[in-house]
PDB file of C-alpha atoms in Angstrom:
ATOM      1  CA  MET A 129      -5.105 -57.913 -16.549  1.00 65.00           C
ATOM      2  CA  SER A 130      -4.949 -58.343 -20.316  1.00 85.00           C
ATOM      3  CA  ILE A 131      -1.630 -59.874 -21.352  1.00 91.00           C
ATOM      4  CA  GLU A 132      -0.715 -60.308 -25.009  1.00 95.00           C
ATOM      5  CA  ILE A 133       1.668 -63.039 -26.178  1.00 97.00           C
ATOM      6  CA  THR A 134       3.424 -61.827 -29.298  1.00 97.00           C
ATOM      7  CA  GLU A 135       6.649 -61.920 -31.310  1.00 97.00           C
ATOM      8  CA  LEU A 136       9.730 -60.255 -29.849  1.00 98.00           C
ATOM      9  CA  SER A 137      10.641 -57.107 -31.775  1.00 97.00           C
ATOM     10  CA  THR A 138      14.232 -55.885 -31.791  1.00 96.00           C
ATOM     11  CA  ASP A 139      13.340 -52.650 -29.990  1.00 97.00           C
ATOM     12  CA  LEU A 140      12.110 -54.688 -27.007  1.00 98.00           C
ATOM     13  CA  ILE A 141      15.259 -56.822 -26.662  1.00 98.00           C
ATOM     14  CA  PRO A 142      16.808 -54.606 -23.934  1.00 98.00           C
ATOM     15  CA  GLN A 143      13.659 -54.805 -21.787  1.00 97.00           C
ATOM     16  CA  ALA A 144      13.286 -58.542 -22.399  1.00 98.00           C
ATOM     17  CA  ALA A 145      16.960 -59.067 -21.494  1.00 98.00           C
ATOM     18  CA  GLU A 146      16.482 -57.218 -18.199  1.00 97.00           C
ATOM     19  CA  MET A 147      13.473 -59.363 -17.276  1.00 97.00           C
ATOM     20  CA  TRP A 148      15.263 -62.605 -18.272  1.00 97.00           C
ATOM     21  CA  HIS A 149      18.482 -61.590 -16.464  1.00 97.00           C
ATOM     22  CA  ALA A 150      16.574 -60.894 -13.226  1.00 96.00           C
ATOM     23  CA  GLY A 151      14.567 -64.121 -13.500  1.00 95.00           C
ATOM     24  CA  TRP A 152      17.586 -66.279 -14.302  1.00 96.00           C
ATOM     25  CA  HIS A 153      19.570 -64.948 -11.353  1.00 96.00           C
ATOM     26  CA  GLU A 154      16.613 -65.350  -8.990  1.00 95.00           C
ATOM     27  CA  ALA A 155      16.057 -68.966 -10.056  1.00 94.00           C
ATOM     28  CA  HIS A 156      19.642 -70.109 -10.600  1.00 96.00           C
ATOM     29  CA  ALA A 157      22.228 -68.117  -8.618  1.00 95.00           C
ATOM     30  CA  ALA A 158      21.880 -70.359  -5.558  1.00 96.00           C
ATOM     31  CA  ILE A 159      21.887 -73.682  -7.452  1.00 97.00           C
ATOM     32  CA  VAL A 160      24.511 -73.370 -10.202  1.00 96.00           C
ATOM     33  CA  PRO A 161      28.286 -72.872  -9.899  1.00 96.00           C
ATOM     34  CA  ASN A 162      29.421 -69.302  -9.224  1.00 96.00           C
ATOM     35  CA  ASP A 163      31.545 -69.159 -12.377  1.00 94.00           C
ATOM     36  CA  LEU A 164      28.440 -69.756 -14.515  1.00 96.00           C
ATOM     37  CA  THR A 165      26.532 -67.086 -12.591  1.00 95.00           C
ATOM     38  CA  GLU A 166      29.360 -64.619 -13.281  1.00 95.00           C
ATOM     39  CA  LEU A 167      29.031 -65.308 -17.022  1.00 95.00           C
ATOM     40  CA  ARG A 168      25.300 -64.514 -16.950  1.00 96.00           C
ATOM     41  CA  THR A 169      25.621 -60.755 -17.419  1.00 96.00           C
ATOM     42  CA  LEU A 170      22.848 -58.513 -18.704  1.00 97.00           C
ATOM     43  CA  ASP A 171      24.751 -58.202 -21.985  1.00 97.00           C
ATOM     44  CA  SER A 172      24.911 -62.002 -22.350  1.00 96.00           C
ATOM     45  CA  PHE A 173      21.114 -62.196 -22.189  1.00 97.00           C
ATOM     46  CA  ALA A 174      20.710 -59.403 -24.750  1.00 97.00           C
ATOM     47  CA  THR A 175      23.173 -61.140 -27.076  1.00 96.00           C
ATOM     48  CA  ARG A 176      21.271 -64.430 -26.842  1.00 96.00           C
ATOM     49  CA  LEU A 177      17.932 -62.696 -27.432  1.00 97.00           C
ATOM     50  CA  LYS A 178      19.302 -61.055 -30.575  1.00 97.00           C
ATOM     51  CA  LYS A 179      20.383 -64.502 -31.782  1.00 97.00           C
ATOM     52  CA  TYR A 180      17.016 -66.129 -30.972  1.00 97.00           C
ATOM     53  CA  ALA A 181      14.647 -63.207 -31.610  1.00 97.00           C
ATOM     54  CA  ALA A 182      12.889 -65.013 -34.465  1.00 97.00           C
ATOM     55  CA  THR A 183      11.871 -67.894 -32.171  1.00 97.00           C
ATOM     56  CA  THR A 184      11.109 -65.829 -29.067  1.00 98.00           C
ATOM     57  CA  ARG A 185       7.646 -64.769 -28.007  1.00 98.00           C
ATOM     58  CA  ILE A 186       7.009 -62.360 -25.177  1.00 98.00           C
ATOM     59  CA  ALA A 187       4.130 -61.665 -22.841  1.00 97.00           C
ATOM     60  CA  ILE A 188       3.430 -57.952 -22.639  1.00 97.00           C
ATOM     61  CA  HIS A 189       0.989 -55.745 -20.714  1.00 95.00           C
ATOM     62  CA  ASP A 190       0.946 -51.929 -20.793  1.00 94.00           C
ATOM     63  CA  ASP A 191       4.279 -51.907 -22.661  1.00 93.00           C
ATOM     64  CA  GLN A 192       5.930 -53.977 -19.923  1.00 96.00           C
ATOM     65  CA  ILE A 193       7.390 -57.398 -20.704  1.00 97.00           C
ATOM     66  CA  LEU A 194       6.175 -59.920 -18.150  1.00 97.00           C
ATOM     67  CA  GLY A 195       7.548 -63.131 -19.650  1.00 97.00           C
ATOM     68  CA  LEU A 196       9.235 -64.841 -22.562  1.00 98.00           C
ATOM     69  CA  CYS A 197       9.489 -68.231 -24.223  1.00 98.00           C
ATOM     70  CA  VAL A 198      12.195 -69.290 -26.682  1.00 98.00           C
ATOM     71  CA  VAL A 199      11.491 -72.343 -28.853  1.00 98.00           C
ATOM     72  CA  LEU A 200      14.251 -74.108 -30.787  1.00 98.00           C
ATOM     73  CA  LYS A 201      12.905 -76.929 -32.955  1.00 98.00           C
ATOM     74  CA  ASP A 202      11.442 -79.448 -30.445  1.00 98.00           C
ATOM     75  CA  GLU A 203      12.749 -77.667 -27.328  1.00 98.00           C
ATOM     76  CA  ILE A 204      11.412 -75.020 -25.022  1.00 98.00           C
ATOM     77  CA  ASN A 205      14.856 -73.518 -24.721  1.00 97.00           C
ATOM     78  CA  GLN A 206      14.020 -70.716 -22.277  1.00 97.00           C
ATOM     79  CA  MET A 207      10.952 -69.678 -20.362  1.00 96.00           C
ATOM     80  CA  TYR A 208      10.739 -66.952 -17.756  1.00 95.00           C
ATOM     81  CA  VAL A 209       7.968 -65.019 -16.062  1.00 95.00           C
ATOM     82  CA  SER A 210       8.622 -61.839 -14.087  1.00 94.00           C
ATOM     83  CA  ALA A 211       8.005 -61.865 -10.348  1.00 90.00           C
ATOM     84  CA  GLN A 212       4.995 -59.534 -10.675  1.00 90.00           C
ATOM     85  CA  ALA A 213       3.289 -61.858 -13.171  1.00 92.00           C
ATOM     86  CA  ARG A 214       3.550 -65.052 -11.129  1.00 88.00           C
ATOM     87  CA  SER A 215       0.300 -66.700 -10.046  1.00 86.00           C
ATOM     88  CA  THR A 216      -1.575 -65.008 -12.901  1.00 88.00           C
ATOM     89  CA  GLY A 217      -1.697 -68.033 -15.217  1.00 91.00           C
ATOM     90  CA  LEU A 218       0.855 -66.427 -17.538  1.00 95.00           C
ATOM     91  CA  ALA A 219       3.421 -69.217 -17.168  1.00 95.00           C
ATOM     92  CA  ALA A 220       0.785 -71.772 -18.198  1.00 96.00           C
ATOM     93  CA  ASP A 221      -0.160 -69.633 -21.201  1.00 96.00           C
ATOM     94  CA  LEU A 222       3.484 -69.202 -22.269  1.00 97.00           C
ATOM     95  CA  ILE A 223       4.346 -72.887 -22.049  1.00 97.00           C
ATOM     96  CA  LYS A 224       1.140 -73.800 -23.907  1.00 98.00           C
ATOM     97  CA  ASP A 225       2.096 -71.326 -26.639  1.00 98.00           C
ATOM     98  CA  GLY A 226       5.550 -72.919 -26.809  1.00 98.00           C
ATOM     99  CA  GLU A 227       4.089 -76.417 -27.015  1.00 98.00           C
ATOM    100  CA  GLN A 228       1.772 -75.333 -29.838  1.00 98.00           C
ATOM    101  CA  ARG A 229       4.695 -73.846 -31.775  1.00 98.00           C
ATOM    102  CA  ILE A 230       6.694 -77.064 -31.366  1.00 98.00           C
ATOM    103  CA  GLN A 231       3.740 -79.153 -32.507  1.00 98.00           C
ATOM    104  CA  ALA A 232       3.156 -76.830 -35.475  1.00 98.00           C
ATOM    105  CA  GLY A 233       6.784 -77.510 -36.427  1.00 97.00           C
ATOM    106  CA  GLY A 234       5.909 -81.175 -36.872  1.00 98.00           C
ATOM    107  CA  HIS A 235       7.282 -82.517 -33.586  1.00 98.00           C
ATOM    108  CA  THR A 236       5.347 -85.028 -31.485  1.00 98.00           C
ATOM    109  CA  ILE A 237       7.484 -84.791 -28.339  1.00 98.00           C
ATOM    110  CA  ALA A 238       8.747 -81.590 -26.734  1.00 98.00           C
ATOM    111  CA  TRP A 239      11.600 -81.334 -24.276  1.00 98.00           C
ATOM    112  CA  LEU A 240      13.173 -78.778 -21.986  1.00 98.00           C
ATOM    113  CA  ALA A 241      16.119 -78.559 -19.617  1.00 98.00           C
ATOM    114  CA  CYS A 242      15.562 -77.622 -15.970  1.00 98.00           C
ATOM    115  CA  ALA A 243      18.581 -76.927 -13.758  1.00 97.00           C
ATOM    116  CA  VAL A 244      18.980 -79.626 -11.117  1.00 97.00           C
ATOM    117  CA  GLY A 245      17.638 -78.112  -7.906  1.00 97.00           C
ATOM    118  CA  ASN A 246      15.133 -75.732  -9.535  1.00 97.00           C
ATOM    119  CA  ASP A 247      12.309 -77.398  -7.661  1.00 97.00           C
ATOM    120  CA  ARG A 248       9.737 -74.635  -8.225  1.00 94.00           C
ATOM    121  CA  ALA A 249      10.127 -74.905 -12.001  1.00 96.00           C
ATOM    122  CA  ALA A 250      10.104 -78.716 -11.857  1.00 98.00           C
ATOM    123  CA  ARG A 251       6.792 -78.707  -9.943  1.00 97.00           C
ATOM    124  CA  PHE A 252       5.302 -76.313 -12.507  1.00 97.00           C
ATOM    125  CA  TYR A 253       6.365 -78.524 -15.436  1.00 98.00           C
ATOM    126  CA  GLU A 254       4.986 -81.647 -13.768  1.00 98.00           C
ATOM    127  CA  LYS A 255       1.627 -79.924 -13.179  1.00 97.00           C
ATOM    128  CA  ARG A 256       1.533 -79.133 -16.915  1.00 97.00           C
ATOM    129  CA  GLY A 257       2.027 -82.796 -17.917  1.00 98.00           C
ATOM    130  CA  TRP A 258       5.806 -82.790 -18.387  1.00 98.00           C
ATOM    131  CA  VAL A 259       7.795 -85.804 -17.148  1.00 98.00           C
ATOM    132  CA  ASN A 260      11.315 -85.709 -15.724  1.00 98.00           C
ATOM    133  CA  THR A 261      12.899 -88.431 -17.863  1.00 98.00           C
ATOM    134  CA  ARG A 262      16.507 -88.242 -16.675  1.00 98.00           C
ATOM    135  CA  THR A 263      19.410 -86.212 -15.376  1.00 98.00           C
ATOM    136  CA  GLU A 264      22.090 -85.400 -17.938  1.00 98.00           C
ATOM    137  CA  THR A 265      24.867 -82.923 -18.589  1.00 98.00           C
ATOM    138  CA  LEU A 266      24.338 -80.386 -21.368  1.00 97.00           C
ATOM    139  CA  ARG A 267      26.628 -77.640 -22.613  1.00 96.00           C
ATOM    140  CA  PHE A 268      25.046 -74.187 -22.512  1.00 94.00           C
ATOM    141  CA  GLU A 269      26.125 -70.988 -24.253  1.00 92.00           C
ATOM    142  CA  ALA A 270      28.218 -68.969 -21.827  1.00 92.00           C
ATOM    143  CA  GLY A 271      30.754 -66.244 -22.440  1.00 87.00           C
ATOM    144  CA  ASP A 272      32.752 -67.056 -25.563  1.00 89.00           C
ATOM    145  CA  GLY A 273      32.076 -70.788 -25.351  1.00 93.00           C
ATOM    146  CA  THR A 274      29.912 -73.315 -23.581  1.00 94.00           C
ATOM    147  CA  TYR A 275      29.453 -74.419 -19.990  1.00 95.00           C
ATOM    148  CA  PRO A 276      28.567 -77.963 -18.826  1.00 96.00           C
ATOM    149  CA  LEU A 277      25.626 -78.136 -16.429  1.00 96.00           C
ATOM    150  CA  ASN A 278      23.629 -80.992 -14.951  1.00 97.00           C
ATOM    151  CA  ILE A 279      19.971 -80.668 -15.850  1.00 98.00           C
ATOM    152  CA  TRP A 280      16.737 -82.550 -15.436  1.00 98.00           C
ATOM    153  CA  ARG A 281      15.393 -83.365 -18.905  1.00 98.00           C
ATOM    154  CA  PHE A 282      11.625 -82.976 -19.035  1.00 98.00           C
ATOM    155  CA  GLU A 283       9.609 -84.320 -21.971  1.00 98.00           C
ATOM    156  CA  LYS A 284       5.982 -84.088 -22.993  1.00 98.00           C
ATOM    157  CA  PRO A 285       4.126 -85.891 -25.773  1.00 98.00           C
ATOM    158  CA  LEU A 286       2.193 -83.440 -27.923  1.00 97.00           C
ATOM    159  CA  THR A 287      -1.115 -84.937 -28.983  1.00 84.00           C
TER     160      THR A 287
END
């Protein structure tokens, strides 16, 4: 399977939002508070993708979006891979692409937030050289404001 990692174009935002919405709910619905889950509507994902389109790259095959990675300065802000693309190496390719973009921005350490309890994601990050440095509470965009959530902060030196 030939998968291309490329910039997100505005015409693909609806499809990318659907993939991200499904992936977020699969990974988080059982481990975050219900009121946050209720705020994670399909429209909320599309709105965030419009805001971050310039820093979002997608993985695409046969016109189907299989993954995405949003980079904000020194942070991998979001990363999702569709269920059908798991175990293909795509997640490793997406995170590597994100790390390279962070390094190209002049940063020597990258970080990301992983919801406490998202053990599958945590194992993936650790296998890729990321270290869980601490648990902290961050405020995430949600609805018309922000929502506090405990996360594991992972960091990786970029050398």
